[in-house]
Amino acid sequence: MTPAHRLSIILPARNEAEGLRHVLPALRQEFPLAELIVVDDGSTDETAAIAGAAGARVLSAPYGMGNGAAIKRGARAASGEILVFLDADGQHDPAHIHLLLAKLDQGYDMAVGARSRDGQANVGRGLANGLYNRLASWMTGHRILDLTSGFRAVRADRFREFLHLLPNGFSYPTTSTMAFFRSAYPVAYVPVEVARRMGTSSHIRPIKDGVRFLLIIFKIASLYSPLKLFVPAAMAFMLAGMGWYAWTYHESGRFTNMSMLLISAAVIVFLIGLVSEQITNLTYRQDK
């Protein structure tokens, strides 16, 4: 197993005082030598004070920058060779970290705690996450059990390669997972049970963040392999254009402007996909 002194455990926290009262002592008991980092993302409660009293290193932001921003700040400040990320709301059992570290010892570069359907915040979130998982599995060719889980262990040097890609909002798990798959860094999933969150209600806003999570679907495709998104769209335009041309030719023996518009759209979308694919390749290129 990974020596505890090489381990940094990072908890992004925004008004999570109640959760930290339980989580930090449990983490210290499991990993007495690990570096504990609490990134206080503009909290207005006692989050920073409780974290400091528990012996954690506190990184405070003057205002809320987002979950992803907190993750990036913690990753930059951590000194460990292995980084563990988990929520500060008490949903994750610190003992499960050993399961993730065991996967890294087997040669994986990232290990993710996969929640069951019962562990989702609500039915809507569970259905949405199921859709994300199936889409990401199709994109990568690997079975992805939980694309949006924030409970994960990673090799620090690998993770820092992609900090510039991570958003400041809630989709950092999606982005980091797809970036690892895109760069051929092996990823493992470990089924874990989660508890009901402590403290304030979830910071996820159903309508606003529902739209944001919907955009994650397109981000997954464009981040991992843009052609898998653009080629089907181009084919749809092409089939529509050819179908409309066949109908108008049969009815009036002419080639209409609508047919030309649809066929032109197919060509344009395909060319945009090619350019996007080249940009993606450049983004993940490693200069040795």
Coordinates of C-alpha atoms in Angstrom, one line a residue:
M1 CA 0.0 0.0 0.0
T2 CA 1.0 3.6 -0.5
P3 CA 3.0 5.0 2.4
A4 CA 0.9 7.6 4.3
H5 CA 3.6 10.2 4.2
R6 CA 3.3 10.3 0.4
L7 CA -0.4 10.9 0.5
S8 CA -2.3 14.2 0.3
I9 CA -6.0 14.1 1.0
I10 CA -7.9 17.2 -0.5
L11 CA -11.4 18.2 0.5
P12 CA -13.1 21.1 -1.3
A13 CA -15.5 22.7 1.2
R14 CA -18.1 25.4 1.1
N15 CA -20.0 25.8 4.3
E16 CA -19.3 22.2 5.3
A17 CA -18.5 22.8 9.0
E18 CA -20.8 20.0 10.3
G19 CA -19.4 17.5 7.8
L20 CA -15.8 18.4 8.6
R21 CA -16.3 17.8 12.3
H22 CA -16.9 14.1 11.5
V23 CA -14.8 13.6 8.4
L24 CA -11.4 15.1 9.5
P25 CA -11.0 13.0 12.7
A26 CA -11.9 9.9 10.8
L27 CA -9.3 10.7 8.1
R28 CA -6.7 11.4 10.7
Q29 CA -7.4 8.1 12.4
E30 CA -7.1 6.2 9.1
F31 CA -4.1 8.1 7.8
P32 CA -2.2 9.7 10.7
L33 CA 0.8 10.7 8.5
A34 CA -1.1 11.9 5.5
E35 CA -1.3 15.6 4.5
L36 CA -4.9 16.9 5.0
I37 CA -5.8 19.9 2.9
V38 CA -9.2 21.7 3.2
V39 CA -9.9 24.2 0.4
D40 CA -12.3 26.7 1.9
D41 CA -14.2 28.0 -1.1
G42 CA -15.5 31.2 0.4
S43 CA -17.4 29.7 3.3
T44 CA -19.5 31.9 5.6
D45 CA -19.6 29.3 8.5
E46 CA -16.9 27.8 10.6
T47 CA -15.4 25.6 7.9
A48 CA -11.9 27.2 8.1
A49 CA -11.8 27.2 11.9
I50 CA -12.9 23.6 12.3
A51 CA -10.5 22.4 9.6
G52 CA -7.6 24.3 11.2
A53 CA -8.5 23.0 14.7
A54 CA -8.4 19.4 13.3
G55 CA -4.9 19.9 12.1
A56 CA -5.7 20.3 8.4
R57 CA -3.9 22.7 6.1
V58 CA -6.5 25.3 5.2
L59 CA -6.5 27.2 1.8
S60 CA -9.1 29.9 2.0
A61 CA -10.6 31.8 -0.9
P62 CA -12.2 35.2 -0.3
Y63 CA -15.2 34.2 -2.3
G64 CA -16.7 31.1 -3.9
M65 CA -14.8 30.1 -7.1
G66 CA -16.4 26.7 -7.6
N67 CA -15.7 23.1 -6.8
G68 CA -13.3 22.7 -9.7
A69 CA -11.3 25.8 -8.7
A70 CA -11.0 24.3 -5.2
I71 CA -9.7 21.1 -6.6
K72 CA -7.1 22.9 -8.7
R73 CA -5.9 24.9 -5.7
G74 CA -5.6 21.9 -3.6
A75 CA -3.7 19.9 -6.3
R76 CA -1.2 22.7 -6.8
A77 CA -0.5 23.0 -3.1
A78 CA -0.3 19.3 -2.2
S79 CA 3.1 17.7 -1.6
G80 CA 2.1 14.1 -1.8
E81 CA 2.8 11.7 -4.7
I82 CA -0.7 10.4 -4.5
L83 CA -3.7 12.8 -4.3
V84 CA -7.1 11.7 -2.9
F85 CA -10.2 13.9 -3.4
L86 CA -13.4 13.5 -1.5
D87 CA -16.3 15.6 -0.5
A88 CA -16.4 17.2 3.0
D89 CA -20.1 16.4 3.5
G90 CA -19.5 13.0 5.2
Q91 CA -20.9 10.9 2.3
H92 CA -17.7 9.0 1.8
D93 CA -16.2 6.6 4.3
P94 CA -12.5 7.3 4.8
A95 CA -11.8 3.6 5.1
H96 CA -12.8 3.2 1.4
I97 CA -9.7 5.2 0.5
H98 CA -7.6 2.0 1.0
L99 CA -9.6 0.4 -1.8
L100 CA -8.7 3.2 -4.2
L101 CA -5.0 3.1 -3.2
A102 CA -4.9 -0.7 -3.7
K103 CA -5.9 0.0 -7.4
L104 CA -3.1 2.4 -7.8
D105 CA -0.7 -0.2 -6.4
Q106 CA -1.9 -2.5 -9.1
G107 CA -0.7 -0.1 -11.8
Y108 CA -3.7 2.2 -12.4
D109 CA -3.1 6.0 -12.5
M110 CA -6.6 6.9 -11.3
A111 CA -9.1 5.0 -9.1
V112 CA -12.6 6.3 -8.7
G113 CA -15.2 5.4 -6.1
A114 CA -18.3 4.4 -8.0
R115 CA -21.7 5.1 -6.4
S116 CA -24.6 2.7 -6.7
R117 CA -27.9 4.0 -8.0
D118 CA -29.1 4.1 -4.4
G119 CA -26.2 6.5 -3.6
Q120 CA -27.4 9.2 -6.0
A121 CA -28.8 12.4 -4.6
N122 CA -32.2 11.8 -6.2
V123 CA -33.9 10.0 -9.0
G124 CA -33.3 12.8 -11.6
R125 CA -29.6 12.9 -10.8
G126 CA -29.4 9.1 -11.0
L127 CA -31.0 9.0 -14.4
A128 CA -28.8 11.9 -15.7
N129 CA -25.6 10.2 -14.4
G130 CA -26.6 6.9 -16.0
L131 CA -26.9 8.7 -19.3
Y132 CA -23.5 10.3 -18.8
N133 CA -22.0 6.9 -17.9
R134 CA -23.3 5.2 -21.1
L135 CA -22.2 8.1 -23.3
A136 CA -18.7 8.2 -21.9
S137 CA -18.5 4.4 -22.1
W138 CA -19.4 4.5 -25.8
M139 CA -16.9 7.3 -26.4
T140 CA -14.0 5.7 -24.7
G141 CA -14.7 2.0 -25.3
H142 CA -14.3 1.3 -21.6
R143 CA -17.1 0.7 -19.1
I144 CA -17.5 3.8 -16.9
L145 CA -19.4 3.1 -13.7
D146 CA -19.6 6.7 -12.3
L147 CA -18.4 9.6 -14.5
T148 CA -19.3 12.3 -12.0
S149 CA -18.0 10.9 -8.7
G150 CA -15.7 13.3 -6.9
F151 CA -14.2 10.5 -4.7
R152 CA -11.0 9.5 -6.4
A153 CA -7.3 8.8 -6.0
V154 CA -4.8 9.8 -8.6
R155 CA -1.1 10.0 -9.2
A156 CA -0.2 13.7 -8.6
D157 CA 2.1 14.1 -11.6
R158 CA -0.5 12.7 -14.0
F159 CA -3.3 14.8 -12.6
R160 CA -1.4 18.0 -12.8
E161 CA -0.9 17.5 -16.5
F162 CA -4.6 18.4 -17.0
L163 CA -5.2 21.2 -14.5
H164 CA -5.5 23.7 -17.3
L165 CA -8.4 21.7 -18.8
L166 CA -10.4 21.5 -15.6
P167 CA -13.4 23.9 -15.2
N168 CA -14.0 25.9 -12.1
G169 CA -17.5 24.5 -11.7
F170 CA -18.9 21.0 -11.0
S171 CA -17.7 19.0 -14.0
Y172 CA -14.1 18.5 -12.9
P173 CA -14.7 14.7 -12.4
T174 CA -15.9 14.3 -16.0
T175 CA -13.1 16.3 -17.5
S176 CA -10.3 14.6 -15.5
T177 CA -11.7 11.1 -16.2
M178 CA -12.0 11.7 -20.0
A179 CA -8.5 13.3 -20.0
F180 CA -7.0 10.3 -18.4
F181 CA -8.7 7.9 -20.9
R182 CA -7.7 10.2 -23.8
S183 CA -4.1 10.1 -22.7
A184 CA -4.1 6.3 -22.2
Y185 CA -3.6 6.5 -18.4
P186 CA -5.4 3.5 -16.9
V187 CA -8.5 4.2 -14.8
A188 CA -10.2 1.8 -12.3
Y189 CA -13.6 1.9 -10.7
V190 CA -14.3 0.6 -7.2
P191 CA -17.9 0.2 -6.1
V192 CA -18.5 2.1 -2.8
E193 CA -21.5 2.9 -0.6
V194 CA -22.2 6.5 0.3
A195 CA -24.0 7.9 3.3
R196 CA -26.5 10.8 3.4
R197 CA -24.7 14.1 3.4
M198 CA -24.3 16.2 6.6
G199 CA -24.9 19.9 7.0
T200 CA -26.5 22.1 4.5
S201 CA -28.3 20.8 1.4
S202 CA -26.5 20.1 -1.8
H203 CA -25.1 23.1 -3.7
I204 CA -26.5 21.6 -6.9
R205 CA -29.3 23.7 -8.3
P206 CA -31.7 21.4 -10.3
I207 CA -32.6 23.8 -13.1
K208 CA -29.5 25.8 -13.7
D209 CA -27.1 23.0 -13.0
G210 CA -29.3 20.6 -15.0
V211 CA -28.7 22.6 -18.1
R212 CA -25.0 22.8 -17.2
F213 CA -24.8 19.0 -16.8
L214 CA -26.6 18.6 -20.1
L215 CA -23.8 20.5 -21.7
I216 CA -21.4 18.0 -20.2
I217 CA -22.7 15.5 -22.7
F218 CA -21.3 17.6 -25.6
K219 CA -18.2 18.4 -23.6
I220 CA -17.5 14.7 -23.2
A221 CA -17.6 14.2 -26.9
S222 CA -15.6 17.3 -27.9
L223 CA -13.0 16.6 -25.1
Y224 CA -12.4 13.0 -26.0
S225 CA -13.0 12.5 -29.7
P226 CA -14.8 15.3 -31.5
L227 CA -15.4 13.3 -34.7
K228 CA -17.7 10.9 -32.8
L229 CA -19.9 14.0 -32.2
F230 CA -19.5 15.8 -35.6
V231 CA -19.6 12.8 -38.0
P232 CA -23.1 11.6 -36.9
A233 CA -24.3 15.2 -37.2
A234 CA -22.8 15.6 -40.6
M235 CA -24.3 12.3 -41.8
A236 CA -27.8 13.5 -40.5
F237 CA -27.5 16.7 -42.6
M238 CA -26.3 14.8 -45.6
L239 CA -29.1 12.2 -45.5
A240 CA -31.6 15.0 -45.0
G241 CA -30.2 16.9 -48.0
M242 CA -30.1 13.8 -50.3
G243 CA -33.5 12.7 -49.1
W244 CA -35.0 16.2 -49.9
Y245 CA -33.3 16.3 -53.2
A246 CA -34.7 12.8 -54.1
W247 CA -38.2 14.0 -53.2
T248 CA -38.0 17.3 -55.1
Y249 CA -36.5 15.6 -58.1
H250 CA -39.2 13.1 -58.2
E251 CA -42.0 15.7 -57.7
S252 CA -40.7 18.5 -59.9
G253 CA -37.4 17.4 -61.5
R254 CA -35.2 20.0 -59.9
F255 CA -32.5 20.5 -57.3
T256 CA -33.7 23.0 -54.7
N257 CA -31.8 25.5 -52.5
M258 CA -32.8 23.6 -49.4
S259 CA -31.0 20.5 -50.6
M260 CA -27.9 22.5 -51.3
L261 CA -28.2 24.1 -47.8
L262 CA -28.4 20.8 -46.1
I263 CA -25.6 19.2 -48.1
S264 CA -23.4 22.3 -47.5
A265 CA -24.1 22.1 -43.8
A266 CA -23.0 18.4 -43.8
V267 CA -19.7 19.4 -45.3
I268 CA -19.2 22.3 -43.0
V269 CA -20.0 20.3 -39.8
F270 CA -17.6 17.5 -41.0
L271 CA -14.8 20.0 -41.6
I272 CA -15.3 21.6 -38.2
G273 CA -15.0 18.1 -36.7
L274 CA -11.7 17.5 -38.5
V275 CA -10.3 20.8 -37.1
S276 CA -11.6 20.0 -33.6
E277 CA -9.9 16.6 -33.8
Q278 CA -6.6 18.2 -34.6
I279 CA -6.9 20.7 -31.8
T280 CA -7.7 17.8 -29.4
N281 CA -4.6 15.9 -30.6
L282 CA -2.5 19.0 -29.9
T283 CA -4.0 19.5 -26.5
Y284 CA -3.0 16.0 -25.4
R285 CA 0.3 15.9 -27.1
Q286 CA 3.2 15.2 -24.7
D287 CA 6.5 16.8 -25.5
K288 CA 9.2 14.5 -24.1

